[in-house]
Coordinates of C-alpha atoms in Angstrom, one line a residue:
Chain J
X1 CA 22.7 -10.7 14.9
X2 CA 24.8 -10.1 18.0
X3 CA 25.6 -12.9 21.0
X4 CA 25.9 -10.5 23.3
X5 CA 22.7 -8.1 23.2
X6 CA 19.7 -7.2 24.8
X7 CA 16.2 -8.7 23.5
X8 CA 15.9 -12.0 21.9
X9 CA 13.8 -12.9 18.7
X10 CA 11.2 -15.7 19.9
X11 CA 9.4 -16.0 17.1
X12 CA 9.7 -13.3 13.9
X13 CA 6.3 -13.8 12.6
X14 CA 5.6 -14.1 8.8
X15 CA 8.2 -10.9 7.9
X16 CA 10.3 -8.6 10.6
X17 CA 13.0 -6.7 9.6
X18 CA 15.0 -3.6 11.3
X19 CA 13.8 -0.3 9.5
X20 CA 15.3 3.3 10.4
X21 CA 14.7 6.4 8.0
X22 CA 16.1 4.6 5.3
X23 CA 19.4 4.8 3.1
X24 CA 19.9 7.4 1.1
X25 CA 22.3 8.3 -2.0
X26 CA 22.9 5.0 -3.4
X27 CA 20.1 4.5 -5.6
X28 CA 22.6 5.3 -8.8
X29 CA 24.2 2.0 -7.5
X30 CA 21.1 0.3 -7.9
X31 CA 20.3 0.3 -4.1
X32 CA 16.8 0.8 -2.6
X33 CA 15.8 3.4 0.0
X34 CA 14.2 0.9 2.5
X35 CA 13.1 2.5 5.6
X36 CA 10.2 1.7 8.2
X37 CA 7.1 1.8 5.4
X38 CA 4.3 3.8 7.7
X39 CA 6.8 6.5 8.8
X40 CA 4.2 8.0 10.8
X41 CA 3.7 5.0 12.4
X42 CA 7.5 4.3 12.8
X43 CA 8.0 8.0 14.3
X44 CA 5.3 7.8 16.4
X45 CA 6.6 4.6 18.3
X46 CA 10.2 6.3 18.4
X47 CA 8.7 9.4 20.0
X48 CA 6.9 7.2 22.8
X49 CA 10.3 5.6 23.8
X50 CA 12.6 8.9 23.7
X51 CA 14.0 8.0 20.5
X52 CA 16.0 9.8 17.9
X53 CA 14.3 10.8 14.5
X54 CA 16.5 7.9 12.8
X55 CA 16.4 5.5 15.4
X56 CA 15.9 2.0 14.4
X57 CA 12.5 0.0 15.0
X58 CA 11.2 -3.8 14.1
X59 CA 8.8 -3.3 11.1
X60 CA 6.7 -6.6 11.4
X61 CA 4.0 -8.1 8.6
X62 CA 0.5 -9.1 9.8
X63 CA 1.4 -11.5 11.7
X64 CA 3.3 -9.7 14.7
X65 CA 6.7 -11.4 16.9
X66 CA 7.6 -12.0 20.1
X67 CA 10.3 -10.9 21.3
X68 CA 11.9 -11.3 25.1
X69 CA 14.6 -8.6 26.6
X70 CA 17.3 -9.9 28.6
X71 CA 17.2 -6.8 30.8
X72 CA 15.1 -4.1 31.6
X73 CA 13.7 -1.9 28.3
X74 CA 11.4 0.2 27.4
X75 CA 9.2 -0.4 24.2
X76 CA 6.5 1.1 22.2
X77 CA 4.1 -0.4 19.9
X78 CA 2.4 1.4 16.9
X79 CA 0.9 1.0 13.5
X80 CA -1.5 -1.9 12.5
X81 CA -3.6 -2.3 15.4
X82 CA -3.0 -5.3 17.5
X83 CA -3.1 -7.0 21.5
X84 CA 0.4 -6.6 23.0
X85 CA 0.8 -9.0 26.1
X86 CA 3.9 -9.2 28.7
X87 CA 3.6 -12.5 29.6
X88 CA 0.1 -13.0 30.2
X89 CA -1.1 -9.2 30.8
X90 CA -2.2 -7.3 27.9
X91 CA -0.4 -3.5 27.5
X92 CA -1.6 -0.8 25.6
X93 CA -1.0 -0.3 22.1
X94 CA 0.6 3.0 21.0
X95 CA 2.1 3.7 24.4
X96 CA 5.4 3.4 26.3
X97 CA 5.7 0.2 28.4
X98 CA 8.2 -1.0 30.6
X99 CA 9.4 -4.3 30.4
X100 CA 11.3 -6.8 33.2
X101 CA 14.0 -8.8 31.9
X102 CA 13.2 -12.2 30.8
X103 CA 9.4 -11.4 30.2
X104 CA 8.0 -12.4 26.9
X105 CA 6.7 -9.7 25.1
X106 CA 4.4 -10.9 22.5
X107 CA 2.7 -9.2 19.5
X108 CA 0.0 -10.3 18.5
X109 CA -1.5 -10.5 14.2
X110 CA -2.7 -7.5 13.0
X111 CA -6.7 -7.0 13.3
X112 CA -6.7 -4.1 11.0
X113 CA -3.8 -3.1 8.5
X114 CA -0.6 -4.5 8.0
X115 CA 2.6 -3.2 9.4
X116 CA 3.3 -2.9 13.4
X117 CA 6.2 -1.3 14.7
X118 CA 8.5 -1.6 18.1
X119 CA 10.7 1.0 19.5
X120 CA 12.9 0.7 21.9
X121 CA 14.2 3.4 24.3
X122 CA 18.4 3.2 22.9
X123 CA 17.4 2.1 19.4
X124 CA 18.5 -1.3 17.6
X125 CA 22.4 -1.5 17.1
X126 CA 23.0 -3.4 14.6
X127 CA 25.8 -2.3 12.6
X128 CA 24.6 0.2 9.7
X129 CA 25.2 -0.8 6.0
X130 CA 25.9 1.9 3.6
X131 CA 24.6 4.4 6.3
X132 CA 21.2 2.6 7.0
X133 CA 20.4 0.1 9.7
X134 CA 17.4 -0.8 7.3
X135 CA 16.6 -4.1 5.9
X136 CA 15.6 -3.9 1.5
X137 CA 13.8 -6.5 0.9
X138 CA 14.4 -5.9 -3.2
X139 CA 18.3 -7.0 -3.4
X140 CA 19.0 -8.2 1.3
X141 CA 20.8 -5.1 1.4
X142 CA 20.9 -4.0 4.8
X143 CA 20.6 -6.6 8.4
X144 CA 18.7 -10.1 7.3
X145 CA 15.4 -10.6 8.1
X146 CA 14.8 -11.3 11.8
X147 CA 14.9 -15.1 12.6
X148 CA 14.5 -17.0 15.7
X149 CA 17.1 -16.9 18.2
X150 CA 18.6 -13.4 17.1
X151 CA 19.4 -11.2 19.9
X152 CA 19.3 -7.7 18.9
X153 CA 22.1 -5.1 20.6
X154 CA 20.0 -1.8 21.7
X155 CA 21.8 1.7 21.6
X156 CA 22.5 4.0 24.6
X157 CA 19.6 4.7 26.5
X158 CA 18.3 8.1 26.7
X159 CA 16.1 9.6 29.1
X160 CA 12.5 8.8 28.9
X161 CA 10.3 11.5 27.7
X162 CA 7.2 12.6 29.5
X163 CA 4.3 10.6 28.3
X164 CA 1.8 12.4 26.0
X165 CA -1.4 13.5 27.3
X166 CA -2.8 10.8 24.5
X167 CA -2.0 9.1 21.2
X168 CA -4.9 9.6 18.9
X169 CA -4.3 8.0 15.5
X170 CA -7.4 8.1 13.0
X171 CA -8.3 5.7 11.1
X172 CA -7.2 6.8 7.7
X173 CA -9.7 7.2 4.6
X174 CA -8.6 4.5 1.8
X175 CA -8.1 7.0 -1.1
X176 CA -4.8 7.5 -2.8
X177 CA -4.4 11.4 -4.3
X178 CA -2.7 10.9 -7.4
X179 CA -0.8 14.1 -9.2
X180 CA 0.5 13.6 -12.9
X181 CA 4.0 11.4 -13.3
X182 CA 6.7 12.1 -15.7
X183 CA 5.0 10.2 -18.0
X184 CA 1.0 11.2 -17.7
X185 CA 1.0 11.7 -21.9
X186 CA 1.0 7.8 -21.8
X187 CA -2.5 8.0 -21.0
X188 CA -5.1 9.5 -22.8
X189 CA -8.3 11.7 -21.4
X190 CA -10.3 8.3 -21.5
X191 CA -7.4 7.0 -19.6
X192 CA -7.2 10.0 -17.2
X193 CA -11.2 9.9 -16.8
X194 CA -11.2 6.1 -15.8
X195 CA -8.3 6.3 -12.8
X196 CA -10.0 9.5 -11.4
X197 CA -12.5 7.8 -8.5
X198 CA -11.9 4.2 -9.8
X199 CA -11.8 1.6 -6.7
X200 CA -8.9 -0.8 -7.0
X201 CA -8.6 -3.9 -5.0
X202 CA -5.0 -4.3 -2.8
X203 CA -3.2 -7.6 -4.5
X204 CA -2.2 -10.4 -2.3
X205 CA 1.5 -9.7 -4.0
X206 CA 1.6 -6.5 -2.5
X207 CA 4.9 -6.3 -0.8
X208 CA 7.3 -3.5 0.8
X209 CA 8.3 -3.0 -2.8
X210 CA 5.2 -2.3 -4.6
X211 CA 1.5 -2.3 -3.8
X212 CA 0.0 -3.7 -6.9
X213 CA -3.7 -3.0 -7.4
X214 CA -5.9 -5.2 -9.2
X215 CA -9.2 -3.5 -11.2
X216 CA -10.8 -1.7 -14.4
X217 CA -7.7 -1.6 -16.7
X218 CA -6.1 1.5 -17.6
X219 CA -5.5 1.2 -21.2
X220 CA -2.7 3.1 -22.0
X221 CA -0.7 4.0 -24.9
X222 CA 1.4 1.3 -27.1
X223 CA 5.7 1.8 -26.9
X224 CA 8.7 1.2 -25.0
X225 CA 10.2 3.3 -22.8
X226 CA 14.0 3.1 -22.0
X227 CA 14.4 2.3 -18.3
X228 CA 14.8 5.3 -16.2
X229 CA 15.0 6.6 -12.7
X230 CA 11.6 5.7 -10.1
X231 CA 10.7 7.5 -7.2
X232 CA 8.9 6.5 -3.9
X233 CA 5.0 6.5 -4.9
X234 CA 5.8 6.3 -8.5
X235 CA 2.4 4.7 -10.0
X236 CA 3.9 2.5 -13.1
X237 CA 1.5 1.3 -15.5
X238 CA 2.4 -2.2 -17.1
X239 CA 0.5 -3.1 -20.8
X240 CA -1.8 -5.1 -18.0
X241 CA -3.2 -1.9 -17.0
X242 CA -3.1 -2.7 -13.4
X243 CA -1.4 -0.2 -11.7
X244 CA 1.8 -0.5 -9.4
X245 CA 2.4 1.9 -6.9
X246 CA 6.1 1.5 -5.8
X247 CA 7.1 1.7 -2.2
X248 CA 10.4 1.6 0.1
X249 CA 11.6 -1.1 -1.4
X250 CA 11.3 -0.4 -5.1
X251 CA 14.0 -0.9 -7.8
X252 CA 15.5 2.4 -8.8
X253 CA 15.2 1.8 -12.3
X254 CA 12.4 0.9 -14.0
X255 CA 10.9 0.8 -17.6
X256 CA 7.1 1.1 -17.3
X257 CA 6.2 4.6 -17.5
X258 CA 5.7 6.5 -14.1
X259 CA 2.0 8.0 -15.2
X260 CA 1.3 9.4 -11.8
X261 CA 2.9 9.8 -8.4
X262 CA 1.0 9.3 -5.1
X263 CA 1.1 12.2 -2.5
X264 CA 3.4 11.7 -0.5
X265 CA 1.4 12.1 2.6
X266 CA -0.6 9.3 1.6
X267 CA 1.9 6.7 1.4
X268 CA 2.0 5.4 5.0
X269 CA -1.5 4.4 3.9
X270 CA -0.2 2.2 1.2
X271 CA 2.0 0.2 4.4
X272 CA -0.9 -0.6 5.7
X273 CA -3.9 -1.7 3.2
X274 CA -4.1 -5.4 3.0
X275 CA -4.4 -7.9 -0.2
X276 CA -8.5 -7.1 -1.5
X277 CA -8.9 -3.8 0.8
X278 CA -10.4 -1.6 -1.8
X279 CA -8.7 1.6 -2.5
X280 CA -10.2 5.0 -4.3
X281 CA -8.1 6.8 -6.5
X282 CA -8.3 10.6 -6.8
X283 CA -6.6 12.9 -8.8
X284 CA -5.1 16.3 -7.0
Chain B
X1 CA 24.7 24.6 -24.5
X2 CA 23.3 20.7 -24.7
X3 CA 20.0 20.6 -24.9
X4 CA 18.3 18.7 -21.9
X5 CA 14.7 18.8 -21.2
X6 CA 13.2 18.7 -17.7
X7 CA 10.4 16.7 -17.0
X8 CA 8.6 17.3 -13.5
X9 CA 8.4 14.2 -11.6
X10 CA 7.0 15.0 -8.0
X11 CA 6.8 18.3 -5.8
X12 CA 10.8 17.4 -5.1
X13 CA 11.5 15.5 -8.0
X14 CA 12.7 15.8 -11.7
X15 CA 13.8 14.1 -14.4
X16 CA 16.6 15.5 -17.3
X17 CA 16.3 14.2 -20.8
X18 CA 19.1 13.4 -22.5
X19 CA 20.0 11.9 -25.8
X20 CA 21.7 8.2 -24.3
X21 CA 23.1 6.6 -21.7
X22 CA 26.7 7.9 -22.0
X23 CA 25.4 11.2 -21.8
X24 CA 22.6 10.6 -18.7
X25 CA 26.3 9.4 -16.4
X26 CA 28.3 12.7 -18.0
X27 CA 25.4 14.8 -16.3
X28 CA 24.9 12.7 -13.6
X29 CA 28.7 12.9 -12.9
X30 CA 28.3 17.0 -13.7
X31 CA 25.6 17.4 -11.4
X32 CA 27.9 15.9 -8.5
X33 CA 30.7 18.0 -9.3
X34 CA 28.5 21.3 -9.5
X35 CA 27.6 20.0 -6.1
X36 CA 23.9 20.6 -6.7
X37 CA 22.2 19.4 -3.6
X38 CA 19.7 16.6 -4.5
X39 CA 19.3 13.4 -2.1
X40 CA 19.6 10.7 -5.4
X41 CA 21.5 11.4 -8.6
X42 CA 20.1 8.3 -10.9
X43 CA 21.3 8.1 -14.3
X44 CA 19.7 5.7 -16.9
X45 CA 19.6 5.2 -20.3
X46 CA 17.7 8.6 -21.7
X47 CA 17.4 10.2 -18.4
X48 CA 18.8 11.7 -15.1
X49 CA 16.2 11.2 -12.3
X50 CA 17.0 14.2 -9.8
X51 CA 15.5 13.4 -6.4
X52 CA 15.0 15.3 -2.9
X53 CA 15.5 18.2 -5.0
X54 CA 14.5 21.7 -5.3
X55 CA 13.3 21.7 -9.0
X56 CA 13.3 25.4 -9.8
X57 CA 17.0 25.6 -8.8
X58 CA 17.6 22.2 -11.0
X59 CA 16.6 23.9 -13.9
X60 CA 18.4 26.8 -12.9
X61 CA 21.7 25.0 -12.7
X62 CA 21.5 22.8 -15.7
X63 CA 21.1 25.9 -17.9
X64 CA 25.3 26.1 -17.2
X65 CA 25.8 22.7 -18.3
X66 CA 27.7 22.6 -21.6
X67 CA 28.4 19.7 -24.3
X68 CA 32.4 20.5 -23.4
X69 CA 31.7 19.6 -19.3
X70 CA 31.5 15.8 -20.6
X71 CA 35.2 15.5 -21.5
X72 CA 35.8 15.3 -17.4
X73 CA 38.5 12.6 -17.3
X74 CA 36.7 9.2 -15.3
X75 CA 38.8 6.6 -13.7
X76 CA 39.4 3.6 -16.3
X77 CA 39.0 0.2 -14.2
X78 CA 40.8 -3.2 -15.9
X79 CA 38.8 -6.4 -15.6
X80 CA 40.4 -9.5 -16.2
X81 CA 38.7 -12.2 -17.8
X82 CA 38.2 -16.2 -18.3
X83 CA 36.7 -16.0 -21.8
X84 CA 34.9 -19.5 -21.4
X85 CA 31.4 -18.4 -21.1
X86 CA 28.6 -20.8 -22.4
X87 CA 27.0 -18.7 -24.7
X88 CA 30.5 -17.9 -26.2
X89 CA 29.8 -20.0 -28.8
X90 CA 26.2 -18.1 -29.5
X91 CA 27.6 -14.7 -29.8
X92 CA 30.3 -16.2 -32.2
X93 CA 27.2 -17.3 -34.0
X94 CA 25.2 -14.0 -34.1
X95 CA 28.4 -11.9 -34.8
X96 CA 29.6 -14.4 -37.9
X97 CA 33.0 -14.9 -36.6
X98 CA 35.2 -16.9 -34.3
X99 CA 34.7 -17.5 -30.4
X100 CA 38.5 -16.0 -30.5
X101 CA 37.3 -13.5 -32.6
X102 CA 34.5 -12.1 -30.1
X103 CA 37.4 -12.7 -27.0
X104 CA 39.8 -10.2 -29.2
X105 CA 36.7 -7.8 -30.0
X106 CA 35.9 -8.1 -26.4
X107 CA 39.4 -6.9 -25.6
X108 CA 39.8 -4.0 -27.7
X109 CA 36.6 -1.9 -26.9
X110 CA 36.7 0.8 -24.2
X111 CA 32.8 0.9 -22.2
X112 CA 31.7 3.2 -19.9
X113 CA 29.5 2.0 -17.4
X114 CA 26.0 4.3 -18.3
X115 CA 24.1 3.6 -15.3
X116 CA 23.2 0.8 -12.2
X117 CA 19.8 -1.1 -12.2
X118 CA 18.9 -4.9 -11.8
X119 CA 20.9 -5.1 -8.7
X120 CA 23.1 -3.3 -6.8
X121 CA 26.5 -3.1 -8.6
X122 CA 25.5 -3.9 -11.5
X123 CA 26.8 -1.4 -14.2
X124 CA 25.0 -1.1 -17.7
X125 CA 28.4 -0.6 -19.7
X126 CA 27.8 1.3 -23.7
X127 CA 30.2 0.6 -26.0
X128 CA 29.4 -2.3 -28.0
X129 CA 28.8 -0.9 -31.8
X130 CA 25.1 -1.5 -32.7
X131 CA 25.7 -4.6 -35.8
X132 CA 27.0 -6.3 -32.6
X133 CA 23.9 -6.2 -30.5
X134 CA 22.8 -9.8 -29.3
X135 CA 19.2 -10.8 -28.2
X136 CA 18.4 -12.1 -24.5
X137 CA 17.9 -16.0 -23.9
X138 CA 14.7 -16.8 -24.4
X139 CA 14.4 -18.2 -21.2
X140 CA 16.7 -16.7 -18.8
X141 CA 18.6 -18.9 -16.4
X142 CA 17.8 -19.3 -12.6
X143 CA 21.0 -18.4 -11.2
X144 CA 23.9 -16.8 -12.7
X145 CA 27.2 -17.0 -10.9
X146 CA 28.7 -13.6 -9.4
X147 CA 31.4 -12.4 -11.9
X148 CA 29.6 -13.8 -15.6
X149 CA 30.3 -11.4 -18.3
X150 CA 27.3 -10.9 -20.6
X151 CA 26.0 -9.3 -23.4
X152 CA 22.6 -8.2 -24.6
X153 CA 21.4 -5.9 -26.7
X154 CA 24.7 -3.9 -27.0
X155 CA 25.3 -3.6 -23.2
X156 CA 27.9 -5.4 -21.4
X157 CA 26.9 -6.6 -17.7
X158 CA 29.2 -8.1 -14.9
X159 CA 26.5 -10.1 -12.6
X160 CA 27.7 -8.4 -9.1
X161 CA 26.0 -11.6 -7.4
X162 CA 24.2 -14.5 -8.2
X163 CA 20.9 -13.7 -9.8
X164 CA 18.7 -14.9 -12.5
X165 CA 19.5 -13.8 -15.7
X166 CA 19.2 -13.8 -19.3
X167 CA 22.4 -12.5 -21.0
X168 CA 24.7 -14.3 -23.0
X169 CA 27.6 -15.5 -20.9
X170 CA 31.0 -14.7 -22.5
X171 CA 33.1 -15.3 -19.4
X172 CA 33.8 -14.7 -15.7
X173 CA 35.9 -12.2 -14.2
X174 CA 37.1 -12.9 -9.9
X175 CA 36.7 -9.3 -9.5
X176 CA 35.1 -7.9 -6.4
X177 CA 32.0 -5.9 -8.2
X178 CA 30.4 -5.1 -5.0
X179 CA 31.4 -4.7 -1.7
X180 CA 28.9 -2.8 1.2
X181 CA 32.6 -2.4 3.1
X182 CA 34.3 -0.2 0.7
X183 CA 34.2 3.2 0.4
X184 CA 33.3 2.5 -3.4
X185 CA 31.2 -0.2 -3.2
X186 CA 30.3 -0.5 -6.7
X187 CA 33.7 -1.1 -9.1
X188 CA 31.9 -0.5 -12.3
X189 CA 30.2 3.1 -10.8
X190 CA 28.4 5.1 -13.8
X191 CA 30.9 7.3 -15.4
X192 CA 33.7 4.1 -15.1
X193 CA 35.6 3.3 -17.7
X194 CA 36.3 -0.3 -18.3
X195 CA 38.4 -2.6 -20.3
X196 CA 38.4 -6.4 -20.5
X197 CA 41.8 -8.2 -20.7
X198 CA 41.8 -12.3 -21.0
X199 CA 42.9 -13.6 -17.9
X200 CA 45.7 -16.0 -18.2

């Protein structure tokens, strides 16, 4: 990233990318959305720091990152749950935290969930691709992955809101609401009777591209369909049966037919269920 | 009026039927002229997805699009090429002819690039007439080079980057097919036009 910025990568965990609101407009090119996968999550930690709307954060995967600022910042941590320690001293999670320079800020693995994000009062500078400082993990368009030794530029720093009075976040139920996809006369009334309350384990291949869900098989009907256009929380349903509910990172084309879409208010759930959580499926 | 048929996808989402591929980039490239505000305009190969969209006033606006808004002229792009592919030979094969044969078939067809998938920049270009529609490798290879020229099915495909890939390689073009820096990054956008010349 850049020689001359403001916190340095330590260690990048399993999977840390930058992630802002995502790109948009170039999915006729073939080019995912990307964009921070729990947006609540991603908003939240931008609101705790001052931030901008489209500011860009550190998305990280299970297994958290330290990071250590060469000056003076201001972070927040949100999302999976999680210790966060400056140097030795634990801080509190979901809040805005000061940092000296030089101190290493580490955070830690998940406990619950997946996805943990840092904000930083200014935003992360790198240089935007195609309008998006996002990494897509589908086709590397966008910043690499964060590695070891990168030292991320931050953007101007704004004033510091006033803290909230307190950050609740609930624990979220682990149902997906399902409506009917372009393609729901793919599946029969049997078909429609078995997703509706079925419990569906989260795959270990689950990625920032698709969750894939692993249970009863939906049978649905024989044929081809010609590849067309997917949106975000398109639920694809491959001759396997086991559904595939496509996330940021998705292709934009795609040739299994879209039989359902999740809501979308229930797709910051789907950043954050891990390989063999169970998930309930309801229809709207 | 051409018939379309629009399928909803989600609360800001639709998708418009089409008969092929050629017609799924006119529209697309219709519904950017119109300036219908949608976030993505993604054609394919029976369908325009419309999304970030307010539905009602899609299928309000694509009552006014007519078979004769297709003839919009679209910019023609020339791609040189090293005919010396290694399934060259194969095609040859399937299409009963001469490997010079398929180079000067190759040559004389006009494709429009129909729509983007696979990975970014790479066009799905229609033109190839139906008896000369080629299968996939049965195995694809692990990496294709950027710039192979291949055929399957009857699309044409320029490999933007390296990639896996299971097309029959005719050639290679040094063309830049994608390029985050340009204000077009993808050459072969849908709508494009493209001929193949043999590279000297």
């Amino acid at each position: 990233m850049t020689a001359g910025g403001d916190v340095e990568v330590v260690d990048p965990g399993p999977l840390s990318t930058v992630q802002d609101l995502g790109r948009r407009g170039w999915a006729h090119l073939g080019v995912p959305r990307a964009g921070a996968l729990d947006r609540g999550a991603a908003a939240l930690a931008r609101r705790l720091v001052g931030g901008r709307p489209d500011d860009a954060v550190v998305e990280t995967t299970v297994g958290g990152i330290v990071l250590r600022p060469r000056r003076a910042v201001t972070l927040a941590v949100t999302g999976a749950p999680c210790t966060v320690r400056v140097g030795a001293r634990a801080v509190p999670h979901s809040a805005a935290v000061t940092v000296p320079g030089g101190a290493v800020v580490t955070v830690g693995p998940a406990t619950t969930g997946v996805r943990s994000y840092v904000a930083f009062n200014g935003g992360i500078a790198v240089t935007p691709v195609l309008g998006s400082r996002s990494t897509d993990t589908l086709a590397w368009v966008g910043p690499p992955r964060l590695a070891a030794g990168d030292v991320l530029a931050l953007g101007s720093t704004g004033p510091l809101p006033e803290a909230p009075a307190a950050v609740v976040v609930r624990p979220r139920d682990p149902v997906l609401r399902l409506r009917r996809g372009p393609r729901a006369e793919w599946l029969d009334d049997d078909g429609w009777r078995r997703l509706e309350g079925a419990s569906y384990a989260v795959a270990p291949d689950s990625d920032r591209i698709g969750l894939r869900l692993t249970g009863p098989p939906i049978l649905r009907r024989g044929g081809e369909l010609a590849s067309e256009g997917i949106v975000h929380g398109a639920v694809q349903l491959p001759p396997s049966g086991q559904p595939v509910v496509f996330l940021a990172d998705h292709p934009t084309t795609g040739g299994y037919p879209v039989v359902a879409v999740v809501e979308d208010d229930d797709l910051d759930l789907c950043a954050q269920l891990r390989p063999g959580d169970e998930v309930l499926l309801r229809l709207g | 009026m051409a018939h379309v048929k629009v399928v909803d996808v989600a609360a800001r989402a639709c998708l418009v039927e089409v008969e092929d591929a050629v017609a799924a980039a006119a529209l697309a490239a219709w519904v950017r002229a119109v300036g219908l505000p949608a976030e993505e305009v993604v054609p394919a190969a029976r369908t325009v997805l419309l999304d970030g969209v307010d539905p009602v006033a899609a299928r309000e606006a694509l009552r006014r699009w007519a078979t004769d808004d297709v003839t919009r002229p679209a910019p023609l792009v020339r791609l040189p090429v090293h005919y010396s592919g290694p399934d060259l030979a194969r095609v040859a094969d399937h299409w009963g002819c001469t490997t010079r044969e398929v180079v000067d078939l190759h040559t004389s067809l006009e494709f429009t690039s129909a729509f983007c998938g696979f990975a970014p920049g790479f066009a799905y270009l229609a033109g190839l007439p139906l008896e000369r529609a080629v299968p996939r490798l049965a195995s694809p290879r692990t990496r294709v080079a950027p710039g192979s020229v291949g055929l399957a099915d009857t699309w044409c495909g320029v490999y933007p980057t390296a990639s896996p890939g299971g097309w029959l390689l005719i050639g290679t073009t040094d063309a830049e097919l994608w390029d985050v820096d340009r204000a077009r990054p993808a050459l072969l956008a849908p709508g494009t036009r493209v001929r193949f010349e043999a590279a000297r």
